[in-house]
């Protein structure tokens, strides 16, 4: 039994490290689209949409590729929309069918998408639409199934969740590697066939290093999964799930008992909050506003980066390539930035809590600073992105990756803190789906810039910067709520002490 326990701990760490590598190398590659566009343009994708006219004052022809840029922007808009919108379905699938079936779907979609790109061509440019969408949705499924690994390390759960989201962000640099290899003579087809073959790794990890159902928060002693000590784990996992369901119905303070009715019930007490009441809560609403606005700003920046750099660099391909590489390289820093947010969220772990304060209340109180810093980063990033100075874009790239790593890691961590664990998949999926609908505004914004505004995005950037000010409402609301809870708890404790002192003594 001791050998099995040691083997389980080793498996926990292997699961953690392999999950981070999976997210880093595969899950979020679709967000490196700016690097891939450079390769696709060089290979002639959608080149039939470019119009060449003769300049009256020059013997050189002028090429207008506005329609080509719009098509690439549409590819990314649809892929990023489906990546988030289908998270609603993915969340329900994950909660209902468990890890094994969800990961099989993820591997199927991811492999299909990479094969579509591998066998596409300039004549079949439309294959990019289903290809990038499948890669995006499959990668998001991999991330969703990996975030539960944080439950294996309860004291560092938020940190692990943010690290995984940081790895997801950094994986966009994979398309930079493909761009560099393409410049060295490696074809696009060869690169994506290699990505397709890596699905064998995902399948192996699914069987050996992931549970069939779910990883419980605060796993019990002796918890195991995969093939362990020559014994299948299905029965043990089902037992844990059954016990958790019973506990969710009636017990207090259980790991599955998360934040209850924020207005009428004490945190960590009473029955588990229903899915409907979670969705209708102010926490959900303000968090949705917070996520949607910042995500729109990030998506519009990524989707329009190539034409923006071409405009600022006066169509100098060398400069555009240089800044595209710099942008992709900064994405690798997402893995380094994300843990900072996790440390902020977990900074109270191991410290004495205030009298009567529950673990959920302490987690929620710690999230205020994280939410505020993410909002501030988004504002600074939007201001820098609005200034049409090419060298300043280096700072914009840094702020973008910092904000993105804080945003998605903080989003998942906040949902795991503020709502019951049994609804995590559904709430995470619904949150991403609703924010995806809002992110569709990026295409009208792009069309507005390319059309009536004559290619100058200044007014759109200013409007988005002003809109970003709304995201500060969310951390302010959480701060006020936490302060009111603390006051209420203090008053209740004072009333109990007073009542005890006034109670007549007998004997």
PDB file of N, CA and C in Angstrom, residues 221-314:
ATOM      1  N   UNK A 221      -7.508  10.369   0.868  1.00  0.00           N
ATOM      2  CA  UNK A 221      -6.309   9.545   0.985  1.00  0.00           C
ATOM      3  C   UNK A 221      -6.446   8.294   0.134  1.00  0.00           C
ATOM      4  N   UNK A 222      -5.371   7.952  -0.564  1.00  0.00           N
ATOM      5  CA  UNK A 222      -5.387   6.764  -1.404  1.00  0.00           C
ATOM      6  C   UNK A 222      -6.022   6.964  -2.761  1.00  0.00           C
ATOM      7  N   UNK A 223      -6.414   8.204  -3.076  1.00  0.00           N
ATOM      8  CA  UNK A 223      -7.035   8.460  -4.375  1.00  0.00           C
ATOM      9  C   UNK A 223      -6.035   8.181  -5.498  1.00  0.00           C
ATOM     10  N   UNK A 224      -6.503   7.494  -6.524  1.00  0.00           N
ATOM     11  CA  UNK A 224      -5.640   7.173  -7.658  1.00  0.00           C
ATOM     12  C   UNK A 224      -6.464   7.136  -8.931  1.00  0.00           C
ATOM     13  N   UNK A 225      -5.799   7.040 -10.047  1.00  0.00           N
ATOM     14  CA  UNK A 225      -6.471   6.984 -11.343  1.00  0.00           C
ATOM     15  C   UNK A 225      -5.503   6.370 -12.336  1.00  0.00           C
ATOM     16  N   UNK A 226      -5.963   6.108 -13.527  1.00  0.00           N
ATOM     17  CA  UNK A 226      -5.121   5.438 -14.519  1.00  0.00           C
ATOM     18  C   UNK A 226      -4.849   4.001 -14.114  1.00  0.00           C
ATOM     19  N   UNK A 227      -3.823   3.417 -14.677  1.00  0.00           N
ATOM     20  CA  UNK A 227      -3.420   2.056 -14.341  1.00  0.00           C
ATOM     21  C   UNK A 227      -2.461   2.142 -13.166  1.00  0.00           C
ATOM     22  N   UNK A 228      -2.897   1.675 -11.995  1.00  0.00           N
ATOM     23  CA  UNK A 228      -2.102   1.848 -10.790  1.00  0.00           C
ATOM     24  C   UNK A 228      -2.064   0.557  -9.987  1.00  0.00           C
ATOM     25  N   UNK A 229      -0.868   0.095  -9.668  1.00  0.00           N
ATOM     26  CA  UNK A 229      -0.675  -1.108  -8.854  1.00  0.00           C
ATOM     27  C   UNK A 229      -1.427  -2.297  -9.429  1.00  0.00           C
ATOM     28  N   UNK A 230      -1.497  -2.352 -10.751  1.00  0.00           N
ATOM     29  CA  UNK A 230      -2.126  -3.503 -11.394  1.00  0.00           C
ATOM     30  C   UNK A 230      -3.619  -3.554 -11.229  1.00  0.00           C
ATOM     31  N   UNK A 231      -4.237  -2.432 -10.848  1.00  0.00           N
ATOM     32  CA  UNK A 231      -5.668  -2.443 -10.584  1.00  0.00           C
ATOM     33  C   UNK A 231      -6.332  -1.290 -11.310  1.00  0.00           C
ATOM     34  N   UNK A 232      -7.452  -1.551 -11.969  1.00  0.00           N
ATOM     35  CA  UNK A 232      -8.166  -0.501 -12.677  1.00  0.00           C
ATOM     36  C   UNK A 232      -8.758   0.472 -11.664  1.00  0.00           C
ATOM     37  N   UNK A 233      -8.932   1.721 -12.086  1.00  0.00           N
ATOM     38  CA  UNK A 233      -9.359   2.737 -11.147  1.00  0.00           C
ATOM     39  C   UNK A 233     -10.821   3.120 -11.278  1.00  0.00           C
ATOM     40  N   UNK A 234     -11.549   2.546 -12.220  1.00  0.00           N
ATOM     41  CA  UNK A 234     -12.900   3.005 -12.506  1.00  0.00           C
ATOM     42  C   UNK A 234     -13.795   2.959 -11.277  1.00  0.00           C
ATOM     43  N   UNK A 235     -13.720   1.848 -10.547  1.00  0.00           N
ATOM     44  CA  UNK A 235     -14.604   1.675  -9.410  1.00  0.00           C
ATOM     45  C   UNK A 235     -14.308   2.714  -8.330  1.00  0.00           C
ATOM     46  N   UNK A 236     -13.018   2.989  -8.105  1.00  0.00           N
ATOM     47  CA  UNK A 236     -12.642   3.940  -7.066  1.00  0.00           C
ATOM     48  C   UNK A 236     -13.117   5.342  -7.413  1.00  0.00           C
ATOM     49  N   UNK A 237     -12.956   5.742  -8.654  1.00  0.00           N
ATOM     50  CA  UNK A 237     -13.370   7.073  -9.062  1.00  0.00           C
ATOM     51  C   UNK A 237     -14.881   7.211  -8.950  1.00  0.00           C
ATOM     52  N   UNK A 238     -15.619   6.198  -9.344  1.00  0.00           N
ATOM     53  CA  UNK A 238     -17.067   6.263  -9.253  1.00  0.00           C
ATOM     54  C   UNK A 238     -17.508   6.361  -7.794  1.00  0.00           C
ATOM     55  N   UNK A 239     -16.821   5.664  -6.925  1.00  0.00           N
ATOM     56  CA  UNK A 239     -17.146   5.754  -5.506  1.00  0.00           C
ATOM     57  C   UNK A 239     -16.951   7.178  -4.999  1.00  0.00           C
ATOM     58  N   UNK A 240     -15.859   7.797  -5.385  1.00  0.00           N
ATOM     59  CA  UNK A 240     -15.584   9.171  -4.948  1.00  0.00           C
ATOM     60  C   UNK A 240     -16.659  10.104  -5.461  1.00  0.00           C
ATOM     61  N   UNK A 241     -17.051   9.940  -6.741  1.00  0.00           N
ATOM     62  CA  UNK A 241     -18.083  10.792  -7.298  1.00  0.00           C
ATOM     63  C   UNK A 241     -19.410  10.620  -6.571  1.00  0.00           C
ATOM     64  N   UNK A 242     -19.755   9.364  -6.240  1.00  0.00           N
ATOM     65  CA  UNK A 242     -20.999   9.118  -5.529  1.00  0.00           C
ATOM     66  C   UNK A 242     -20.990   9.783  -4.162  1.00  0.00           C
ATOM     67  N   UNK A 243     -19.864   9.649  -3.449  1.00  0.00           N
ATOM     68  CA  UNK A 243     -19.755  10.277  -2.136  1.00  0.00           C
ATOM     69  C   UNK A 243     -19.854  11.789  -2.247  1.00  0.00           C
ATOM     70  N   UNK A 244     -19.253  12.345  -3.308  1.00  0.00           N
ATOM     71  CA  UNK A 244     -19.289  13.787  -3.470  1.00  0.00           C
ATOM     72  C   UNK A 244     -20.713  14.266  -3.736  1.00  0.00           C
ATOM     73  N   UNK A 245     -21.486  13.516  -4.533  1.00  0.00           N
ATOM     74  CA  UNK A 245     -22.846  13.899  -4.810  1.00  0.00           C
ATOM     75  C   UNK A 245     -23.692  13.898  -3.538  1.00  0.00           C
ATOM     76  N   UNK A 246     -23.486  12.887  -2.690  1.00  0.00           N
ATOM     77  CA  UNK A 246     -24.224  12.837  -1.435  1.00  0.00           C
ATOM     78  C   UNK A 246     -23.861  14.023  -0.554  1.00  0.00           C
ATOM     79  N   UNK A 247     -22.563  14.328  -0.508  1.00  0.00           N
ATOM     80  CA  UNK A 247     -22.094  15.431   0.327  1.00  0.00           C
ATOM     81  C   UNK A 247     -22.641  16.755  -0.167  1.00  0.00           C
ATOM     82  N   UNK A 248     -22.705  16.925  -1.499  1.00  0.00           N
ATOM     83  CA  UNK A 248     -23.193  18.171  -2.054  1.00  0.00           C
ATOM     84  C   UNK A 248     -24.644  18.423  -1.672  1.00  0.00           C
ATOM     85  N   UNK A 249     -25.416  17.360  -1.453  1.00  0.00           N
ATOM     86  CA  UNK A 249     -26.820  17.524  -1.165  1.00  0.00           C
ATOM     87  C   UNK A 249     -27.069  17.978   0.258  1.00  0.00           C
ATOM     88  N   UNK A 250     -26.179  17.624   1.224  1.00  0.00           N
ATOM     89  CA  UNK A 250     -26.543  17.947   2.577  1.00  0.00           C
ATOM     90  C   UNK A 250     -25.470  18.411   3.523  1.00  0.00           C
ATOM     91  N   UNK A 251     -24.216  18.187   3.254  1.00  0.00           N
ATOM     92  CA  UNK A 251     -23.189  18.490   4.245  1.00  0.00           C
ATOM     93  C   UNK A 251     -22.725  19.928   4.149  1.00  0.00           C
ATOM     94  N   UNK A 252     -22.015  20.375   5.220  1.00  0.00           N
ATOM     95  CA  UNK A 252     -21.478  21.723   5.271  1.00  0.00           C
ATOM     96  C   UNK A 252     -19.958  21.662   5.243  1.00  0.00           C
ATOM     97  N   UNK A 253     -19.360  22.655   4.571  1.00  0.00           N
ATOM     98  CA  UNK A 253     -17.901  22.784   4.582  1.00  0.00           C
ATOM     99  C   UNK A 253     -17.174  21.761   3.753  1.00  0.00           C
ATOM    100  N   UNK A 254     -17.874  20.957   2.946  1.00  0.00           N
ATOM    101  CA  UNK A 254     -17.201  19.984   2.092  1.00  0.00           C
ATOM    102  C   UNK A 254     -16.484  20.697   0.964  1.00  0.00           C
ATOM    103  N   UNK A 255     -15.506  20.027   0.375  1.00  0.00           N
ATOM    104  CA  UNK A 255     -14.752  20.663  -0.711  1.00  0.00           C
ATOM    105  C   UNK A 255     -15.647  21.036  -1.860  1.00  0.00           C
ATOM    106  N   UNK A 256     -16.685  20.213  -2.115  1.00  0.00           N
ATOM    107  CA  UNK A 256     -17.572  20.516  -3.226  1.00  0.00           C
ATOM    108  C   UNK A 256     -18.532  21.637  -2.881  1.00  0.00           C
ATOM    109  N   UNK A 257     -18.669  21.975  -1.603  1.00  0.00           N
ATOM    110  CA  UNK A 257     -19.566  23.042  -1.198  1.00  0.00           C
ATOM    111  C   UNK A 257     -18.833  24.354  -1.319  1.00  0.00           C
ATOM    112  N   UNK A 258     -19.111  25.061  -2.391  1.00  0.00           N
ATOM    113  CA  UNK A 258     -18.423  26.310  -2.665  1.00  0.00           C
ATOM    114  C   UNK A 258     -19.315  27.471  -2.255  1.00  0.00           C
ATOM    115  N   UNK A 259     -19.218  28.562  -2.975  1.00  0.00           N
ATOM    116  CA  UNK A 259     -19.901  29.788  -2.598  1.00  0.00           C
ATOM    117  C   UNK A 259     -21.390  29.659  -2.808  1.00  0.00           C
ATOM    118  N   UNK A 260     -22.160  29.822  -1.746  1.00  0.00           N
ATOM    119  CA  UNK A 260     -23.602  29.712  -1.817  1.00  0.00           C
ATOM    120  C   UNK A 260     -24.216  31.071  -2.144  1.00  0.00           C
ATOM    121  N   UNK A 261     -25.521  31.222  -1.935  1.00  0.00           N
ATOM    122  CA  UNK A 261     -26.238  32.442  -2.272  1.00  0.00           C
ATOM    123  C   UNK A 261     -25.532  33.645  -1.656  1.00  0.00           C
ATOM    124  N   UNK A 262     -25.041  34.529  -2.485  1.00  0.00           N
ATOM    125  CA  UNK A 262     -24.191  35.608  -1.998  1.00  0.00           C
ATOM    126  C   UNK A 262     -24.950  36.668  -1.228  1.00  0.00           C
ATOM    127  N   UNK A 263     -26.251  36.693  -1.351  1.00  0.00           N
ATOM    128  CA  UNK A 263     -27.015  37.739  -0.696  1.00  0.00           C
ATOM    129  C   UNK A 263     -27.759  37.264   0.542  1.00  0.00           C
ATOM    130  N   UNK A 264     -28.070  35.961   0.630  1.00  0.00           N
ATOM    131  CA  UNK A 264     -28.945  35.529   1.703  1.00  0.00           C
ATOM    132  C   UNK A 264     -28.386  34.426   2.567  1.00  0.00           C
ATOM    133  N   UNK A 265     -27.339  33.721   2.105  1.00  0.00           N
ATOM    134  CA  UNK A 265     -26.819  32.602   2.852  1.00  0.00           C
ATOM    135  C   UNK A 265     -25.390  32.862   3.278  1.00  0.00           C
ATOM    136  N   UNK A 266     -24.934  32.161   4.288  1.00  0.00           N
ATOM    137  CA  UNK A 266     -23.539  32.243   4.692  1.00  0.00           C
ATOM    138  C   UNK A 266     -22.706  31.405   3.761  1.00  0.00           C
ATOM    139  N   UNK A 267     -21.483  31.867   3.497  1.00  0.00           N
ATOM    140  CA  UNK A 267     -20.612  31.138   2.596  1.00  0.00           C
ATOM    141  C   UNK A 267     -20.185  29.837   3.226  1.00  0.00           C
ATOM    142  N   UNK A 268     -20.257  28.780   2.408  1.00  0.00           N
ATOM    143  CA  UNK A 268     -19.829  27.485   2.881  1.00  0.00           C
ATOM    144  C   UNK A 268     -20.859  26.800   3.740  1.00  0.00           C
ATOM    145  N   UNK A 269     -22.100  27.348   3.848  1.00  0.00           N
ATOM    146  CA  UNK A 269     -23.118  26.738   4.670  1.00  0.00           C
ATOM    147  C   UNK A 269     -24.362  26.520   3.836  1.00  0.00           C
ATOM    148  N   UNK A 270     -25.171  25.545   4.252  1.00  0.00           N
ATOM    149  CA  UNK A 270     -26.412  25.272   3.565  1.00  0.00           C
ATOM    150  C   UNK A 270     -26.199  24.441   2.326  1.00  0.00           C
ATOM    151  N   UNK A 271     -27.274  24.228   1.540  1.00  0.00           N
ATOM    152  CA  UNK A 271     -27.186  23.403   0.341  1.00  0.00           C
ATOM    153  C   UNK A 271     -26.380  24.075  -0.751  1.00  0.00           C
ATOM    154  N   UNK A 272     -25.888  23.268  -1.681  1.00  0.00           N
ATOM    155  CA  UNK A 272     -25.102  23.799  -2.788  1.00  0.00           C
ATOM    156  C   UNK A 272     -25.974  24.683  -3.659  1.00  0.00           C
ATOM    157  N   UNK A 273     -25.416  25.803  -4.093  1.00  0.00           N
ATOM    158  CA  UNK A 273     -26.133  26.747  -4.936  1.00  0.00           C
ATOM    159  C   UNK A 273     -26.479  26.088  -6.270  1.00  0.00           C
ATOM    160  N   UNK A 274     -27.693  26.311  -6.758  1.00  0.00           N
ATOM    161  CA  UNK A 274     -28.113  25.713  -8.019  1.00  0.00           C
ATOM    162  C   UNK A 274     -27.418  26.405  -9.184  1.00  0.00           C
ATOM    163  N   UNK A 275     -27.381  25.719 -10.320  1.00  0.00           N
ATOM    164  CA  UNK A 275     -26.748  26.279 -11.512  1.00  0.00           C
ATOM    165  C   UNK A 275     -27.465  27.548 -11.948  1.00  0.00           C
ATOM    166  N   UNK A 276     -28.794  27.557 -11.871  1.00  0.00           N
ATOM    167  CA  UNK A 276     -29.561  28.732 -12.281  1.00  0.00           C
ATOM    168  C   UNK A 276     -29.251  29.941 -11.409  1.00  0.00           C
ATOM    169  N   UNK A 277     -29.181  29.730 -10.096  1.00  0.00           N
ATOM    170  CA  UNK A 277     -28.903  30.852  -9.199  1.00  0.00           C
ATOM    171  C   UNK A 277     -27.482  31.375  -9.405  1.00  0.00           C
ATOM    172  N   UNK A 278     -26.558  30.499  -9.790  1.00  0.00           N
ATOM    173  CA  UNK A 278     -25.195  30.946 -10.113  1.00  0.00           C
ATOM    174  C   UNK A 278     -25.217  31.893 -11.309  1.00  0.00           C
ATOM    175  N   UNK A 279     -25.937  31.494 -12.343  1.00  0.00           N
ATOM    176  CA  UNK A 279     -25.983  32.281 -13.577  1.00  0.00           C
ATOM    177  C   UNK A 279     -26.669  33.623 -13.350  1.00  0.00           C
ATOM    178  N   UNK A 280     -27.678  33.659 -12.470  1.00  0.00           N
ATOM    179  CA  UNK A 280     -28.441  34.882 -12.229  1.00  0.00           C
ATOM    180  C   UNK A 280     -27.825  35.767 -11.150  1.00  0.00           C
ATOM    181  N   UNK A 281     -26.675  35.390 -10.611  1.00  0.00           N
ATOM    182  CA  UNK A 281     -26.044  36.174  -9.554  1.00  0.00           C
ATOM    183  C   UNK A 281     -25.302  37.379 -10.132  1.00  0.00           C
ATOM    184  N   UNK A 282     -25.092  38.403  -9.292  1.00  0.00           N
ATOM    185  CA  UNK A 282     -24.334  39.581  -9.706  1.00  0.00           C
ATOM    186  C   UNK A 282     -22.882  39.221  -9.970  1.00  0.00           C
ATOM    187  N   UNK A 283     -22.368  38.242  -9.244  1.00  0.00           N
ATOM    188  CA  UNK A 283     -20.994  37.802  -9.479  1.00  0.00           C
ATOM    189  C   UNK A 283     -20.813  37.362 -10.928  1.00  0.00           C
ATOM    190  N   UNK A 284     -21.742  36.560 -11.418  1.00  0.00           N
ATOM    191  CA  UNK A 284     -21.654  36.043 -12.780  1.00  0.00           C
ATOM    192  C   UNK A 284     -21.779  37.179 -13.791  1.00  0.00           C
ATOM    193  N   UNK A 285     -22.722  38.092 -13.549  1.00  0.00           N
ATOM    194  CA  UNK A 285     -22.964  39.175 -14.500  1.00  0.00           C
ATOM    195  C   UNK A 285     -21.746  40.083 -14.641  1.00  0.00           C
ATOM    196  N   UNK A 286     -21.211  40.572 -13.502  1.00  0.00           N
ATOM    197  CA  UNK A 286     -20.088  41.492 -13.575  1.00  0.00           C
ATOM    198  C   UNK A 286     -18.825  40.791 -14.068  1.00  0.00           C
ATOM    199  N   UNK A 287     -18.688  39.512 -13.755  1.00  0.00           N
ATOM    200  CA  UNK A 287     -17.523  38.781 -14.263  1.00  0.00           C
ATOM    201  C   UNK A 287     -17.631  38.613 -15.777  1.00  0.00           C
ATOM    202  N   UNK A 288     -18.846  38.416 -16.285  1.00  0.00           N
ATOM    203  CA  UNK A 288     -19.051  38.306 -17.725  1.00  0.00           C
ATOM    204  C   UNK A 288     -18.690  39.618 -18.422  1.00  0.00           C
ATOM    205  N   UNK A 289     -19.127  40.747 -17.863  1.00  0.00           N
ATOM    206  CA  UNK A 289     -18.787  42.052 -18.431  1.00  0.00           C
ATOM    207  C   UNK A 289     -17.272  42.247 -18.419  1.00  0.00           C
ATOM    208  N   UNK A 290     -16.659  41.919 -17.304  1.00  0.00           N
ATOM    209  CA  UNK A 290     -15.205  42.042 -17.128  1.00  0.00           C
ATOM    210  C   UNK A 290     -14.455  41.240 -18.180  1.00  0.00           C
ATOM    211  N   UNK A 291     -14.841  39.987 -18.389  1.00  0.00           N
ATOM    212  CA  UNK A 291     -14.169  39.111 -19.349  1.00  0.00           C
ATOM    213  C   UNK A 291     -14.432  39.539 -20.783  1.00  0.00           C
ATOM    214  N   UNK A 292     -15.683  39.867 -21.099  1.00  0.00           N
ATOM    215  CA  UNK A 292     -16.074  40.137 -22.485  1.00  0.00           C
ATOM    216  C   UNK A 292     -15.363  41.357 -23.056  1.00  0.00           C
ATOM    217  N   UNK A 293     -15.298  42.427 -22.280  1.00  0.00           N
ATOM    218  CA  UNK A 293     -14.688  43.663 -22.787  1.00  0.00           C
ATOM    219  C   UNK A 293     -13.193  43.472 -23.027  1.00  0.00           C
ATOM    220  N   UNK A 294     -12.486  42.894 -22.067  1.00  0.00           N
ATOM    221  CA  UNK A 294     -11.047  42.706 -22.232  1.00  0.00           C
ATOM    222  C   UNK A 294     -10.730  41.693 -23.330  1.00  0.00           C
ATOM    223  N   UNK A 295     -11.567  40.677 -23.455  1.00  0.00           N
ATOM    224  CA  UNK A 295     -11.341  39.677 -24.496  1.00  0.00           C
ATOM    225  C   UNK A 295     -11.538  40.278 -25.876  1.00  0.00           C
ATOM    226  N   UNK A 296     -12.549  41.127 -26.049  1.00  0.00           N
ATOM    227  CA  UNK A 296     -12.772  41.791 -27.326  1.00  0.00           C
ATOM    228  C   UNK A 296     -11.558  42.625 -27.714  1.00  0.00           C
ATOM    229  N   UNK A 297     -11.006  43.364 -26.736  1.00  0.00           N
ATOM    230  CA  UNK A 297      -9.839  44.201 -27.025  1.00  0.00           C
ATOM    231  C   UNK A 297      -8.648  43.349 -27.453  1.00  0.00           C
ATOM    232  N   UNK A 298      -8.437  42.227 -26.776  1.00  0.00           N
ATOM    233  CA  UNK A 298      -7.319  41.351 -27.107  1.00  0.00           C
ATOM    234  C   UNK A 298      -7.512  40.701 -28.472  1.00  0.00           C
ATOM    235  N   UNK A 299      -8.716  40.204 -28.737  1.00  0.00           N
ATOM    236  CA  UNK A 299      -8.987  39.517 -30.005  1.00  0.00           C
ATOM    237  C   UNK A 299      -8.848  40.469 -31.189  1.00  0.00           C
ATOM    238  N   UNK A 300      -9.352  41.689 -31.037  1.00  0.00           N
ATOM    239  CA  UNK A 300      -9.261  42.649 -32.136  1.00  0.00           C
ATOM    240  C   UNK A 300      -7.801  42.994 -32.419  1.00  0.00           C
ATOM    241  N   UNK A 301      -7.013  43.093 -31.372  1.00  0.00           N
ATOM    242  CA  UNK A 301      -5.587  43.394 -31.554  1.00  0.00           C
ATOM    243  C   UNK A 301      -4.878  42.263 -32.287  1.00  0.00           C
ATOM    244  N   UNK A 302      -5.130  41.010 -31.866  1.00  0.00           N
ATOM    245  CA  UNK A 302      -4.472  39.867 -32.506  1.00  0.00           C
ATOM    246  C   UNK A 302      -4.938  39.702 -33.949  1.00  0.00           C
ATOM    247  N   UNK A 303      -6.253  39.822 -34.164  1.00  0.00           N
ATOM    248  CA  UNK A 303      -6.805  39.599 -35.499  1.00  0.00           C
ATOM    249  C   UNK A 303      -6.405  40.650 -36.514  1.00  0.00           C
ATOM    250  N   UNK A 304      -6.058  41.854 -36.060  1.00  0.00           N
ATOM    251  CA  UNK A 304      -5.701  42.944 -36.976  1.00  0.00           C
ATOM    252  C   UNK A 304      -4.223  43.302 -36.901  1.00  0.00           C
ATOM    253  N   UNK A 305      -3.424  42.491 -36.214  1.00  0.00           N
ATOM    254  CA  UNK A 305      -2.026  42.837 -36.007  1.00  0.00           C
ATOM    255  C   UNK A 305      -1.260  42.943 -37.318  1.00  0.00           C
ATOM    256  N   UNK A 306      -1.461  41.991 -38.219  1.00  0.00           N
ATOM    257  CA  UNK A 306      -0.693  42.004 -39.469  1.00  0.00           C
ATOM    258  C   UNK A 306      -0.955  43.251 -40.300  1.00  0.00           C
ATOM    259  N   UNK A 307      -2.224  43.609 -40.597  1.00  0.00           N
ATOM    260  CA  UNK A 307      -2.441  44.852 -41.364  1.00  0.00           C
ATOM    261  C   UNK A 307      -2.028  46.107 -40.589  1.00  0.00           C
ATOM    262  N   UNK A 308      -2.124  46.072 -39.269  1.00  0.00           N
ATOM    263  CA  UNK A 308      -1.692  47.220 -38.473  1.00  0.00           C
ATOM    264  C   UNK A 308      -0.191  47.435 -38.604  1.00  0.00           C
ATOM    265  N   UNK A 309       0.574  46.348 -38.506  1.00  0.00           N
ATOM    266  CA  UNK A 309       2.022  46.456 -38.656  1.00  0.00           C
ATOM    267  C   UNK A 309       2.395  46.893 -40.074  1.00  0.00           C
ATOM    268  N   UNK A 310       1.673  46.404 -41.066  1.00  0.00           N
ATOM    269  CA  UNK A 310       1.952  46.816 -42.442  1.00  0.00           C
ATOM    270  C   UNK A 310       1.720  48.318 -42.611  1.00  0.00           C
ATOM    271  N   UNK A 311       0.683  48.838 -41.974  1.00  0.00           N
ATOM    272  CA  UNK A 311       0.388  50.271 -42.075  1.00  0.00           C
ATOM    273  C   UNK A 311       1.457  51.102 -41.365  1.00  0.00           C
ATOM    274  N   UNK A 312       1.835  50.689 -40.150  1.00  0.00           N
ATOM    275  CA  UNK A 312       2.824  51.451 -39.387  1.00  0.00           C
ATOM    276  C   UNK A 312       4.225  51.335 -39.975  1.00  0.00           C
ATOM    277  N   UNK A 313       4.517  50.213 -40.656  1.00  0.00           N
ATOM    278  CA  UNK A 313       5.842  49.999 -41.251  1.00  0.00           C
ATOM    279  C   UNK A 313       5.888  50.384 -42.715  1.00  0.00           C
ATOM    280  N   UNK A 314       4.841  51.046 -43.216  1.00  0.00           N
ATOM    281  CA  UNK A 314       4.777  51.463 -44.619  1.00  0.00           C
ATOM    282  C   UNK A 314       5.002  50.299 -45.575  1.00  0.00           C
TER     283      UNK A 314
END
